[in-house]
XYZ file of C-alpha atoms in Angstrom:
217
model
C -4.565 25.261 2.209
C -8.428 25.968 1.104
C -11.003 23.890 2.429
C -12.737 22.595 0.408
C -15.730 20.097 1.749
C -16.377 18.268 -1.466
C -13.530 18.534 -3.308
C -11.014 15.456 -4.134
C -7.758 16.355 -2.535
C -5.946 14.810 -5.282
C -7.865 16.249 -7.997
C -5.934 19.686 -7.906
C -3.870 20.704 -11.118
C -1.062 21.011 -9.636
C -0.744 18.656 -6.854
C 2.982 18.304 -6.871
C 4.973 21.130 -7.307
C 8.744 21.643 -8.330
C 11.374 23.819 -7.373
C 14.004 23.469 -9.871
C 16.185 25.415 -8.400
C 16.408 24.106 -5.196
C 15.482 20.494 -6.080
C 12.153 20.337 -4.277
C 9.026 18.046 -5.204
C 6.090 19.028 -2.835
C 2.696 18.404 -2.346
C -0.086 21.389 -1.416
C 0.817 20.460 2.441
C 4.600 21.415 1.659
C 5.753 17.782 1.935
C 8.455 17.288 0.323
C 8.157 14.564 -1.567
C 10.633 11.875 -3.911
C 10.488 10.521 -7.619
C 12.858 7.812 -8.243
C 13.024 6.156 -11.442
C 12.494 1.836 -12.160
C 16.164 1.528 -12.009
C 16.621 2.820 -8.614
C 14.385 0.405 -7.351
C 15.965 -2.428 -8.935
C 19.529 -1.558 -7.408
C 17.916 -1.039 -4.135
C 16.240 -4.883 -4.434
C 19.178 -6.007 -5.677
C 21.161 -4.567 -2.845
C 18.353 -5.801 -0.535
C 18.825 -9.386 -1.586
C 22.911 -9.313 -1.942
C 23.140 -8.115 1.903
C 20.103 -9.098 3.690
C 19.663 -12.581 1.699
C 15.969 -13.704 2.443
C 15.547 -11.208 5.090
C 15.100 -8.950 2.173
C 11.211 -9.537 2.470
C 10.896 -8.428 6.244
C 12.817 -5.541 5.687
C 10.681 -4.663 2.871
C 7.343 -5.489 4.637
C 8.847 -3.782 7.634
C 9.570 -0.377 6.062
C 6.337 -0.649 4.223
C 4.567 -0.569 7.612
C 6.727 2.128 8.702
C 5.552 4.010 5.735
C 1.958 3.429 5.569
C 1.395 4.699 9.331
C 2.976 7.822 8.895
C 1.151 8.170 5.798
C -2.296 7.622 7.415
C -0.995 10.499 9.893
C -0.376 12.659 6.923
C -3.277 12.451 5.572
C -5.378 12.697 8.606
C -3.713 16.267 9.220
C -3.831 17.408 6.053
C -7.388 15.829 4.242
C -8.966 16.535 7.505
C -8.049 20.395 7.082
C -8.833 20.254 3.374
C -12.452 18.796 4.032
C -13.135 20.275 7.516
C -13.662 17.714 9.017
C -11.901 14.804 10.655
C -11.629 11.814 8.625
C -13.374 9.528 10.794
C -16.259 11.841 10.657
C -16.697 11.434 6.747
C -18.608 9.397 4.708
C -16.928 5.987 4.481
C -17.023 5.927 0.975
C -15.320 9.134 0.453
C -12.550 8.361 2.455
C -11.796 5.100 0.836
C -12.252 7.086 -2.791
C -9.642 9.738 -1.623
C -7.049 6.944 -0.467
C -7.313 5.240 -3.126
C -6.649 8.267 -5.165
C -3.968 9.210 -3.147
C -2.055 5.441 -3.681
C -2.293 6.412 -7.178
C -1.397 9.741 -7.406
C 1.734 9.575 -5.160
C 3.019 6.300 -7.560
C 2.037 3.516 -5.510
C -0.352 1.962 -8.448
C -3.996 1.391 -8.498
C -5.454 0.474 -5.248
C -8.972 -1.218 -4.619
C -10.289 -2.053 -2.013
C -13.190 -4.809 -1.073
C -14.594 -4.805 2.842
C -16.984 -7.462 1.749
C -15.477 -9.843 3.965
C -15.103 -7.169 7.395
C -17.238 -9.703 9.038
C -14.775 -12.196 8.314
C -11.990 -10.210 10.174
C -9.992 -8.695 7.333
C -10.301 -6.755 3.857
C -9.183 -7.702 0.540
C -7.039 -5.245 -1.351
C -5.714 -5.500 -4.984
C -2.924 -3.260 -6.350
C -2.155 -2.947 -10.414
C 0.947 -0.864 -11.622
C 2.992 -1.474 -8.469
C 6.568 -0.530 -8.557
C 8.103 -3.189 -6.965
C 6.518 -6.354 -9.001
C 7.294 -3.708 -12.129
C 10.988 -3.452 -11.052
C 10.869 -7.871 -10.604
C 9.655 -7.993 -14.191
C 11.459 -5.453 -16.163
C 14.872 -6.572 -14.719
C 16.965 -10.241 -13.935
C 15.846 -10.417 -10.285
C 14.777 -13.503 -9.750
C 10.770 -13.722 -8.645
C 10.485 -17.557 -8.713
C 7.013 -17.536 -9.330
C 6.355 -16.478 -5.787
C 4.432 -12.871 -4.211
C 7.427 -10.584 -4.092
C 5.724 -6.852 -3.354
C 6.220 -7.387 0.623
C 6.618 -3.438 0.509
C 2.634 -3.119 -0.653
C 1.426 -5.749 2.007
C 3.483 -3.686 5.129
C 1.827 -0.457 3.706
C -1.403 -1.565 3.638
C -1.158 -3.024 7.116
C 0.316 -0.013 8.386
C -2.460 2.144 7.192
C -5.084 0.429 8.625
C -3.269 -0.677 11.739
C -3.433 3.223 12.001
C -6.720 3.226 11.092
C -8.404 1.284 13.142
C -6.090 1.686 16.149
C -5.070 -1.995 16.378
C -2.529 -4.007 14.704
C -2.922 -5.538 11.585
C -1.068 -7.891 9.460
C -0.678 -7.795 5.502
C -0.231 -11.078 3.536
C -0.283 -10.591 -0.529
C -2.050 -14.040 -2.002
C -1.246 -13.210 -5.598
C 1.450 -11.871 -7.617
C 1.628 -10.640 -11.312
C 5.090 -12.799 -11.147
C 2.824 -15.700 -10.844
C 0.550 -14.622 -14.057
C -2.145 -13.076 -12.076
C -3.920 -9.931 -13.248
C -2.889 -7.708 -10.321
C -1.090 -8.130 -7.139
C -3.811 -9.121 -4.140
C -3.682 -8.620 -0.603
C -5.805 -9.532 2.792
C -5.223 -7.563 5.827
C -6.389 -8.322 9.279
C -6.132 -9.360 12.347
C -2.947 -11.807 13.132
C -5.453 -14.911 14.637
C -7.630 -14.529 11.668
C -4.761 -14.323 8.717
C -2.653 -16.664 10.733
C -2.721 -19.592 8.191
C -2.492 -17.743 5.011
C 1.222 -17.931 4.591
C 1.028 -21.480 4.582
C -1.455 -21.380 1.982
C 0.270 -19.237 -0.385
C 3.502 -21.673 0.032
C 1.126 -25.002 -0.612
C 0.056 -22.963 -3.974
C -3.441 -22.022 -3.150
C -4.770 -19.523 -5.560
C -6.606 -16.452 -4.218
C -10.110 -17.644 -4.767
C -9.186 -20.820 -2.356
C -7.659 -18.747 0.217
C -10.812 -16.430 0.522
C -13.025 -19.399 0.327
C -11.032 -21.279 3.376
C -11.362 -18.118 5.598
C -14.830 -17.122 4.921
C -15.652 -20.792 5.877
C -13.310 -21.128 8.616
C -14.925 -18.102 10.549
C-alpha cells in the first residue's frame, strides 16, 4: 500500500474492489469485506427479536462493540501505514476527518462528531443514513417511538474504548423513529453516562439530556 502522508485513505477511486469470480469485496488492505442489502437486515432484526425477545438490544449493542474495536485495530494498522505515521501521532483533526470518512464509506451512514463537552466526560456523536433505523422504517418492525440503533451506540463505544484505552459506554438519546433529524449518541465513561438511560425512558429530548450532564459535572 503507498504512503501517502496527506492523502485521505478513503478518497481512492477504487477503494473497494471486486472479484467476481471468486466473490470477493476488498478494501486496499485486502480485507475482505460484506455488502448486504436492507432486506437482510430486516430478517436478521426480525430474527433478533423472534428468538432473543428484548435481549435483542444487548446483543445488538454487544456485537456493535465487538465490531467497533476491531475496527479501530484495523485502521490503526492500516491508516497508520498509509500516512506514516501512527495515528496517535496525527493531527487530531485529521484523524477524526478520516473516521468519519471511513463510517461513511464502509455503509455505516454519516458520522459527526462533537468533543465540545470532553471536559464533561463524554462526546456527542450523531449518525444520519444508518442502516439499522433505515431497516425499522422501511419495514413492519415495530420501533415504538423509542432509540432502536443499539448496533451504532456499541460501535461507537467500542472505538473509542479502543481509543482511549479505557472502557466506554454508548447510550443513543435520539432516534429518527422518534421524528428526530438524525440518530444521536453520547459516549463516555460509565459514572458519568450512568443516568442517561433513565432519561431517555422519562422522554427527555437530547437538548435536556446534554443540559443535565453539563450541569451535573
Amino acid at each position: 500500500m503507498e504512503t501517502n502522508l496527506s492523502g485521505n485513505f478513503y478518497a481512492y477511486k477504487k477503494y473497494l474492489s471486486w472479484d467476481m469470480k471468486k466473490g470477493l469485496l476488498e478494501n486496499p488492505a485486502n480485507t475482505r469485506m460484506i455488502a448486504f442489502p436492507n432486506c437482510f437486515m430486516v430478517g436478521l432484526l426480525e430474527g433478533l427479536e423472534d428468538e432473543c425477545g428484548q435481549a435483542w438490544t444487548v446483543v445488538m449493542y454487544r456485537c456493535g462493540e465487538w465490531w467497533g474495536k476491531r475496527q479501530m485495530q484495523r485502521m490503526e494498522k492500516t491508516l497508520g501505514k498509509h500516512f506514516g505515521n501512527p495515528l496517535h501521532e496525527l493531527p487530531t483533526v485529521q484523524v477524526h476527518a478520516t473516521v468519519m470518512e471511513g463510517w461513511a464509506t464502509e455503509g455505516w451512514g454519516r458520522l459527526k462528531l462533537d468533543l465540545d463537552n470532553l471536559q464533561h466526560g463524554f462526546i456527542f456523536a450523531s449518525v444520519s443514513n444508518s442502516p439499522i433505523t433505515e431497516a425499522f422504517m422501511n419495514s413492519e418492525l415495530d420501533a415504538r417511538k423509542r432509540p432502536v440503533d443499539f448496533l451504532t451506540a456499541g460501535a461507537l463505544a467500542g472505538m473509542f474504548s479502543h481509543a482511549s484505552d479505557s472502557e466506554l459506554v454508548g447510550y443513543q438519546i435520539a432516534c429518527v423513529t422518534q421524528g428526530a433529524e438524525t440518530n444521536e449518541f453520547l459516549i463516555g465513561q460509565k459514572e458519568v453516562l450512568d443516568d442517561v438511560q433513565n432519561m431517555v425512558k422519562k422522554g427527555m429530548n437530547a437538548a435536556e439530556i446534554l443540559a443535565s450532564l453539563t450541569q451535573a459535572h
